[in-house]
Amino acid sequence: MKVAIYPGTFDPITYGHLDIIDRATRLFDRIIVTVARNPAKQPLFSVDERVFMIRQCVDELEAASRIEVESFEGLIVDYARSKKAVAIIRGLRAVSDFEYEFQMALVNRQLSEGIATVFLMPHEHYTYLNSSIVREVALFGGDVSNFVPPLVASLLKKKFQQKNQN
Ligand code: COA
């Protein structure tokens, strides 16, 4: 049973992330999508909200029964070890992702030789996408339906309405 983890901030999850998860399910027996509790970022959605959204979205995938959704704090390699994962999945969208990803992969390898970082390329439709862009479009009332599933789009709308009321 080969387990891989797919860590990220997922604020919020996009079609690009879902594309990577879908691809990963074809390579591994079990995928654990895990939301990082990252003190350096000030996310729009709480960890629980992000976990909820991801759970709902992955339920639509063919391999839903082999995907788990959790959150983690601390080093990703420690979390991976605790889950007996053999790989950390990362998406590579463009050359601009490479340097940061290369650095993380090498640091993680120094910390834990046994855990490989596996890079997957999302569908070319999604190479321009990231969560900040989606948040910005939603903030100004733009249509995000090409970027995120309907549930995420409606929660984004609700979140910004709440923020505007405060
Ligand atoms: N489709 C769309 N967007 C994607 C994407 C894809 N396939 N892959 C990445 N992105 C976007 C994300 O939406 C995010 O956008 P944003 O910056 O606008 O919010 C951005 O790319 C960064 O993505 P993410 O995958 O969430 O990475 P991250 O840098 O926020 O998180 C961790 C990286 C959590 C894996 C890393 O910080 C970590 O491992 N932390 C734990 C501590 C640790 O072990 N540190 C040592 C590691 S060297």
PDB file of C-alpha atoms and ligand atoms in Angstrom:
ATOM      1  CA  MET A   1       0.000   0.000   0.000  1.00  0.00           C
ATOM      2  CA  LYS A   2       1.763   3.157  -1.230  1.00  0.00           C
ATOM      3  CA  VAL A   3       0.677   6.296   0.572  1.00  0.00           C
ATOM      4  CA  ALA A   4       1.448   9.821  -0.649  1.00  0.00           C
ATOM      5  CA  ILE A   5       0.666  13.113   1.000  1.00  0.00           C
ATOM      6  CA  TYR A   6      -0.304  16.269  -0.823  1.00  0.00           C
ATOM      7  CA  PRO A   7       0.350  19.271   1.450  1.00  0.00           C
ATOM      8  CA  GLY A   8      -0.578  22.868   0.811  1.00  0.00           C
ATOM      9  CA  THR A   9      -2.336  25.929   2.099  1.00  0.00           C
ATOM     10  CA  PHE A  10      -5.433  25.405  -0.093  1.00  0.00           C
ATOM     11  CA  ASP A  11      -6.898  28.842   0.641  1.00  0.00           C
ATOM     12  CA  PRO A  12      -9.070  27.839  -1.155  1.00  0.00           C
ATOM     13  CA  ILE A  13      -8.720  24.604  -3.122  1.00  0.00           C
ATOM     14  CA  THR A  14      -8.881  25.195  -6.899  1.00  0.00           C
ATOM     15  CA  TYR A  15      -9.451  23.044  -9.979  1.00  0.00           C
ATOM     16  CA  GLY A  16      -5.647  23.058 -10.344  1.00  0.00           C
ATOM     17  CA  HIS A  17      -5.198  21.333  -6.974  1.00  0.00           C
ATOM     18  CA  LEU A  18      -7.995  18.880  -7.772  1.00  0.00           C
ATOM     19  CA  ASP A  19      -6.311  18.032 -11.054  1.00  0.00           C
ATOM     20  CA  ILE A  20      -3.095  17.182  -9.177  1.00  0.00           C
ATOM     21  CA  ILE A  21      -5.008  15.059  -6.639  1.00  0.00           C
ATOM     22  CA  ASP A  22      -6.722  13.186  -9.451  1.00  0.00           C
ATOM     23  CA  ARG A  23      -3.376  12.480 -11.141  1.00  0.00           C
ATOM     24  CA  ALA A  24      -1.828  11.368  -7.848  1.00  0.00           C
ATOM     25  CA  THR A  25      -4.570   8.802  -7.270  1.00  0.00           C
ATOM     26  CA  ARG A  26      -3.415   7.029 -10.426  1.00  0.00           C
ATOM     27  CA  LEU A  27       0.094   6.604  -9.003  1.00  0.00           C
ATOM     28  CA  PHE A  28      -0.528   5.861  -5.346  1.00  0.00           C
ATOM     29  CA  ASP A  29      -2.930   3.645  -3.411  1.00  0.00           C
ATOM     30  CA  ARG A  30      -3.871   6.285  -0.864  1.00  0.00           C
ATOM     31  CA  ILE A  31      -3.570  10.052  -0.968  1.00  0.00           C
ATOM     32  CA  ILE A  32      -3.703  12.201   2.132  1.00  0.00           C
ATOM     33  CA  VAL A  33      -4.441  15.805   1.251  1.00  0.00           C
ATOM     34  CA  THR A  34      -3.246  17.846   4.189  1.00  0.00           C
ATOM     35  CA  VAL A  35      -3.805  21.497   5.009  1.00  0.00           C
ATOM     36  CA  ALA A  36      -0.764  23.222   6.501  1.00  0.00           C
ATOM     37  CA  ARG A  37      -1.326  25.247   9.654  1.00  0.00           C
ATOM     38  CA  ASN A  38       1.170  27.870   8.577  1.00  0.00           C
ATOM     39  CA  PRO A  39       1.699  30.685  11.092  1.00  0.00           C
ATOM     40  CA  ALA A  40       3.423  32.791   8.404  1.00  0.00           C
ATOM     41  CA  LYS A  41       0.267  33.017   6.258  1.00  0.00           C
ATOM     42  CA  GLN A  42      -2.939  34.815   7.189  1.00  0.00           C
ATOM     43  CA  PRO A  43      -5.497  32.678   5.430  1.00  0.00           C
ATOM     44  CA  LEU A  44      -8.957  33.806   4.410  1.00  0.00           C
ATOM     45  CA  PHE A  45     -10.527  30.466   5.421  1.00  0.00           C
ATOM     46  CA  SER A  46      -9.898  28.682   8.715  1.00  0.00           C
ATOM     47  CA  VAL A  47      -8.216  25.287   8.638  1.00  0.00           C
ATOM     48  CA  ASP A  48     -11.556  23.597   9.389  1.00  0.00           C
ATOM     49  CA  GLU A  49     -13.251  25.462   6.539  1.00  0.00           C
ATOM     50  CA  ARG A  50     -10.474  24.481   4.137  1.00  0.00           C
ATOM     51  CA  VAL A  51     -10.582  20.827   5.216  1.00  0.00           C
ATOM     52  CA  PHE A  52     -14.383  20.837   4.781  1.00  0.00           C
ATOM     53  CA  MET A  53     -14.160  22.335   1.272  1.00  0.00           C
ATOM     54  CA  ILE A  54     -11.486  19.865   0.175  1.00  0.00           C
ATOM     55  CA  ARG A  55     -13.488  16.911   1.541  1.00  0.00           C
ATOM     56  CA  GLN A  56     -16.565  17.972  -0.375  1.00  0.00           C
ATOM     57  CA  CYS A  57     -14.593  18.561  -3.586  1.00  0.00           C
ATOM     58  CA  VAL A  58     -12.614  15.308  -3.553  1.00  0.00           C
ATOM     59  CA  ASP A  59     -15.857  13.406  -3.014  1.00  0.00           C
ATOM     60  CA  GLU A  60     -16.588  14.159  -6.667  1.00  0.00           C
ATOM     61  CA  LEU A  61     -13.418  12.411  -7.866  1.00  0.00           C
ATOM     62  CA  GLU A  62     -13.447   8.861  -9.169  1.00  0.00           C
ATOM     63  CA  ALA A  63     -11.001   7.657  -6.513  1.00  0.00           C
ATOM     64  CA  ALA A  64     -12.729   9.460  -3.621  1.00  0.00           C
ATOM     65  CA  SER A  65     -12.629   6.387  -1.379  1.00  0.00           C
ATOM     66  CA  ARG A  66      -8.814   6.409  -1.489  1.00  0.00           C
ATOM     67  CA  ILE A  67      -8.423  10.076  -0.542  1.00  0.00           C
ATOM     68  CA  GLU A  68      -8.280  11.417   2.991  1.00  0.00           C
ATOM     69  CA  VAL A  69      -8.236  15.035   4.079  1.00  0.00           C
ATOM     70  CA  GLU A  70      -6.492  16.248   7.212  1.00  0.00           C
ATOM     71  CA  SER A  71      -4.431  19.142   8.532  1.00  0.00           C
ATOM     72  CA  PHE A  72      -0.941  19.261  10.000  1.00  0.00           C
ATOM     73  CA  GLU A  73       1.423  21.445  11.930  1.00  0.00           C
ATOM     74  CA  GLY A  74       5.210  21.267  12.051  1.00  0.00           C
ATOM     75  CA  LEU A  75       7.571  19.680   9.594  1.00  0.00           C
ATOM     76  CA  ILE A  76       6.039  18.017   6.589  1.00  0.00           C
ATOM     77  CA  VAL A  77       8.557  15.157   6.718  1.00  0.00           C
ATOM     78  CA  ASP A  78       7.571  14.335  10.319  1.00  0.00           C
ATOM     79  CA  TYR A  79       3.943  14.287   9.309  1.00  0.00           C
ATOM     80  CA  ALA A  80       4.758  12.134   6.258  1.00  0.00           C
ATOM     81  CA  ARG A  81       6.659   9.658   8.435  1.00  0.00           C
ATOM     82  CA  SER A  82       3.793   9.454  10.911  1.00  0.00           C
ATOM     83  CA  LYS A  83       1.509   8.500   8.010  1.00  0.00           C
ATOM     84  CA  LYS A  84       4.040   6.022   6.599  1.00  0.00           C
ATOM     85  CA  ALA A  85       3.976   7.973   3.353  1.00  0.00           C
ATOM     86  CA  VAL A  86       6.580   7.239   0.691  1.00  0.00           C
ATOM     87  CA  ALA A  87       6.085  10.482  -1.193  1.00  0.00           C
ATOM     88  CA  ILE A  88       5.184  14.148  -0.962  1.00  0.00           C
ATOM     89  CA  ILE A  89       3.232  15.330  -3.993  1.00  0.00           C
ATOM     90  CA  ARG A  90       3.770  18.853  -5.314  1.00  0.00           C
ATOM     91  CA  GLY A  91       2.342  20.533  -8.380  1.00  0.00           C
ATOM     92  CA  LEU A  92       4.690  22.281 -10.792  1.00  0.00           C
ATOM     93  CA  ARG A  93       2.834  24.803 -12.884  1.00  0.00           C
ATOM     94  CA  ALA A  94       5.579  26.835 -14.485  1.00  0.00           C
ATOM     95  CA  VAL A  95       9.313  27.499 -14.328  1.00  0.00           C
ATOM     96  CA  SER A  96       8.569  30.137 -11.696  1.00  0.00           C
ATOM     97  CA  ASP A  97       7.544  27.380  -9.262  1.00  0.00           C
ATOM     98  CA  PHE A  98      10.769  25.488  -9.776  1.00  0.00           C
ATOM     99  CA  GLU A  99      13.294  27.264  -7.548  1.00  0.00           C
ATOM    100  CA  TYR A 100      11.090  27.256  -4.447  1.00  0.00           C
ATOM    101  CA  GLU A 101       9.978  23.682  -5.022  1.00  0.00           C
ATOM    102  CA  PHE A 102      13.546  22.520  -5.709  1.00  0.00           C
ATOM    103  CA  GLN A 103      14.698  24.082  -2.450  1.00  0.00           C
ATOM    104  CA  MET A 104      11.865  22.494  -0.445  1.00  0.00           C
ATOM    105  CA  ALA A 105      12.420  19.101  -2.029  1.00  0.00           C
ATOM    106  CA  LEU A 106      16.138  19.162  -1.246  1.00  0.00           C
ATOM    107  CA  VAL A 107      15.615  20.319   2.337  1.00  0.00           C
ATOM    108  CA  ASN A 108      13.000  17.629   2.846  1.00  0.00           C
ATOM    109  CA  ARG A 109      15.372  15.034   1.414  1.00  0.00           C
ATOM    110  CA  GLN A 110      18.093  16.160   3.814  1.00  0.00           C
ATOM    111  CA  LEU A 111      15.630  15.791   6.658  1.00  0.00           C
ATOM    112  CA  SER A 112      14.281  12.445   5.534  1.00  0.00           C
ATOM    113  CA  GLU A 113      16.049  10.535   2.806  1.00  0.00           C
ATOM    114  CA  GLY A 114      13.306   7.908   2.542  1.00  0.00           C
ATOM    115  CA  ILE A 115      10.532  10.271   1.457  1.00  0.00           C
ATOM    116  CA  ALA A 116      10.563  11.283  -2.206  1.00  0.00           C
ATOM    117  CA  THR A 117       9.073  14.484  -3.570  1.00  0.00           C
ATOM    118  CA  VAL A 118       7.042  13.727  -6.673  1.00  0.00           C
ATOM    119  CA  PHE A 119       6.212  16.638  -8.983  1.00  0.00           C
ATOM    120  CA  LEU A 120       3.111  16.453 -11.106  1.00  0.00           C
ATOM    121  CA  MET A 121       2.119  18.930 -13.777  1.00  0.00           C
ATOM    122  CA  PRO A 122      -1.474  20.101 -13.718  1.00  0.00           C
ATOM    123  CA  HIS A 123      -3.436  20.317 -16.941  1.00  0.00           C
ATOM    124  CA  GLU A 124      -2.243  23.304 -18.981  1.00  0.00           C
ATOM    125  CA  HIS A 125      -5.626  24.973 -18.419  1.00  0.00           C
ATOM    126  CA  TYR A 126      -4.585  25.512 -14.818  1.00  0.00           C
ATOM    127  CA  THR A 127      -0.959  26.614 -15.089  1.00  0.00           C
ATOM    128  CA  TYR A 128      -1.845  30.270 -14.436  1.00  0.00           C
ATOM    129  CA  LEU A 129      -4.002  29.536 -11.436  1.00  0.00           C
ATOM    130  CA  ASN A 130      -3.272  30.083  -7.764  1.00  0.00           C
ATOM    131  CA  SER A 131      -5.373  30.674  -4.683  1.00  0.00           C
ATOM    132  CA  SER A 132      -4.439  34.377  -4.313  1.00  0.00           C
ATOM    133  CA  ILE A 133      -5.721  35.166  -7.803  1.00  0.00           C
ATOM    134  CA  VAL A 134      -8.966  33.350  -7.067  1.00  0.00           C
ATOM    135  CA  ARG A 135      -9.394  35.259  -3.793  1.00  0.00           C
ATOM    136  CA  GLU A 136      -8.743  38.554  -5.550  1.00  0.00           C
ATOM    137  CA  VAL A 137     -11.234  37.894  -8.350  1.00  0.00           C
ATOM    138  CA  ALA A 138     -13.850  36.863  -5.767  1.00  0.00           C
ATOM    139  CA  LEU A 139     -13.107  39.899  -3.580  1.00  0.00           C
ATOM    140  CA  PHE A 140     -14.065  42.197  -6.454  1.00  0.00           C
ATOM    141  CA  GLY A 141     -17.147  40.173  -7.340  1.00  0.00           C
ATOM    142  CA  GLY A 142     -15.668  38.471 -10.429  1.00  0.00           C
ATOM    143  CA  ASP A 143     -16.773  35.100 -11.731  1.00  0.00           C
ATOM    144  CA  VAL A 144     -14.566  32.320 -10.324  1.00  0.00           C
ATOM    145  CA  SER A 145     -16.571  29.423 -11.745  1.00  0.00           C
ATOM    146  CA  ASN A 146     -13.773  28.439 -14.140  1.00  0.00           C
ATOM    147  CA  PHE A 147     -11.273  28.270 -11.293  1.00  0.00           C
ATOM    148  CA  VAL A 148     -13.011  26.560  -8.383  1.00  0.00           C
ATOM    149  CA  PRO A 149     -15.908  24.124  -7.835  1.00  0.00           C
ATOM    150  CA  PRO A 150     -19.354  25.649  -7.182  1.00  0.00           C
ATOM    151  CA  LEU A 151     -19.234  25.019  -3.423  1.00  0.00           C
ATOM    152  CA  VAL A 152     -15.944  26.916  -3.107  1.00  0.00           C
ATOM    153  CA  ALA A 153     -17.267  29.753  -5.267  1.00  0.00           C
ATOM    154  CA  SER A 154     -20.317  30.133  -3.052  1.00  0.00           C
ATOM    155  CA  LEU A 155     -18.270  30.005   0.176  1.00  0.00           C
ATOM    156  CA  LEU A 156     -15.919  32.659  -1.230  1.00  0.00           C
ATOM    157  CA  LYS A 157     -18.884  34.880  -1.980  1.00  0.00           C
ATOM    158  CA  LYS A 158     -20.300  34.341   1.499  1.00  0.00           C
ATOM    159  CA  LYS A 159     -16.937  35.024   3.140  1.00  0.00           C
ATOM    160  CA  PHE A 160     -16.480  38.348   1.371  1.00  0.00           C
ATOM    161  CA  GLN A 161     -20.082  39.372   2.083  1.00  0.00           C
ATOM    162  CA  GLN A 162     -19.461  38.682   5.788  1.00  0.00           C
ATOM    163  CA  LYS A 163     -16.206  40.646   5.674  1.00  0.00           C
ATOM    164  CA  ASN A 164     -17.903  43.598   4.004  1.00  0.00           C
ATOM    165  CA  GLN A 165     -20.566  43.641   6.718  1.00  0.00           C
ATOM    166  CA  ASN A 166     -17.944  43.789   9.513  1.00  0.00           C
TER     167      ASN A 166
HETATM  168  N1  COA B   1      -3.140  24.629  -8.931  1.00  0.00           N
HETATM  169  C1  COA B   1      -3.414  25.857  -8.509  1.00  0.00           C
HETATM  170  N2  COA B   1      -2.683  26.510  -7.591  1.00  0.00           N
HETATM  171  C2  COA B   1      -1.612  25.886  -7.094  1.00  0.00           C
HETATM  172  C3  COA B   1      -1.261  24.588  -7.481  1.00  0.00           C
HETATM  173  C4  COA B   1      -2.078  23.961  -8.451  1.00  0.00           C
HETATM  174  N3  COA B   1      -1.837  22.745  -8.904  1.00  0.00           N
HETATM  175  N4  COA B   1      -0.152  24.240  -6.815  1.00  0.00           N
HETATM  176  C5  COA B   1       0.192  25.273  -6.051  1.00  0.00           C
HETATM  177  N5  COA B   1      -0.701  26.273  -6.213  1.00  0.00           N
HETATM  178  C6  COA B   1      -0.651  27.607  -5.594  1.00  0.00           C
HETATM  179  C7  COA B   1      -1.400  27.679  -4.307  1.00  0.00           C
HETATM  180  O1  COA B   1      -2.751  27.984  -4.538  1.00  0.00           O
HETATM  181  C8  COA B   1      -0.669  28.782  -3.592  1.00  0.00           C
HETATM  182  O2  COA B   1      -1.112  30.018  -4.051  1.00  0.00           O
HETATM  183  P1  COA B   1      -1.035  31.303  -3.147  1.00  0.00           P
HETATM  184  O3  COA B   1       0.394  31.500  -2.782  1.00  0.00           O
HETATM  185  O4  COA B   1      -1.587  32.314  -4.051  1.00  0.00           O
HETATM  186  O5  COA B   1      -1.902  31.035  -1.961  1.00  0.00           O
HETATM  187  C9  COA B   1       0.768  28.628  -4.050  1.00  0.00           C
HETATM  188  O6  COA B   1       0.699  27.922  -5.263  1.00  0.00           O
HETATM  189  C10 COA B   1       1.617  27.921  -3.060  1.00  0.00           C
HETATM  190  O7  COA B   1       1.058  26.679  -2.920  1.00  0.00           O
HETATM  191  P2  COA B   1       0.984  25.677  -1.730  1.00  0.00           P
HETATM  192  O8  COA B   1       1.025  24.361  -2.388  1.00  0.00           O
HETATM  193  O9  COA B   1      -0.160  25.921  -0.836  1.00  0.00           O
HETATM  194  O10 COA B   1       2.329  25.850  -1.021  1.00  0.00           O
HETATM  195  P3  COA B   1       2.666  26.640   0.222  1.00  0.00           P
HETATM  196  O11 COA B   1       3.914  27.286  -0.157  1.00  0.00           O
HETATM  197  O12 COA B   1       1.610  27.485   0.758  1.00  0.00           O
HETATM  198  O13 COA B   1       2.836  25.438   1.241  1.00  0.00           O
HETATM  199  C11 COA B   1       3.996  23.632   2.317  1.00  0.00           C
HETATM  200  C12 COA B   1       3.930  24.636   1.197  1.00  0.00           C
HETATM  201  C13 COA B   1       2.827  23.686   3.257  1.00  0.00           C
HETATM  202  C14 COA B   1       4.040  22.287   1.688  1.00  0.00           C
HETATM  203  C15 COA B   1       5.314  23.928   3.055  1.00  0.00           C
HETATM  204  O14 COA B   1       5.310  25.246   3.527  1.00  0.00           O
HETATM  205  C16 COA B   1       5.561  22.995   4.203  1.00  0.00           C
HETATM  206  O15 COA B   1       5.902  21.869   4.001  1.00  0.00           O
HETATM  207  N6  COA B   1       5.373  23.495   5.439  1.00  0.00           N
HETATM  208  C17 COA B   1       5.610  22.720   6.646  1.00  0.00           C
HETATM  209  C18 COA B   1       6.885  23.146   7.340  1.00  0.00           C
HETATM  210  C19 COA B   1       8.068  22.437   6.747  1.00  0.00           C
HETATM  211  O16 COA B   1       8.162  21.245   6.734  1.00  0.00           O
HETATM  212  N7  COA B   1       8.986  23.249   6.243  1.00  0.00           N
HETATM  213  C20 COA B   1      10.169  22.763   5.604  1.00  0.00           C
HETATM  214  C21 COA B   1       9.880  22.456   4.153  1.00  0.00           C
HETATM  215  S1  COA B   1      11.279  22.808   3.227  1.00  0.00           S
END
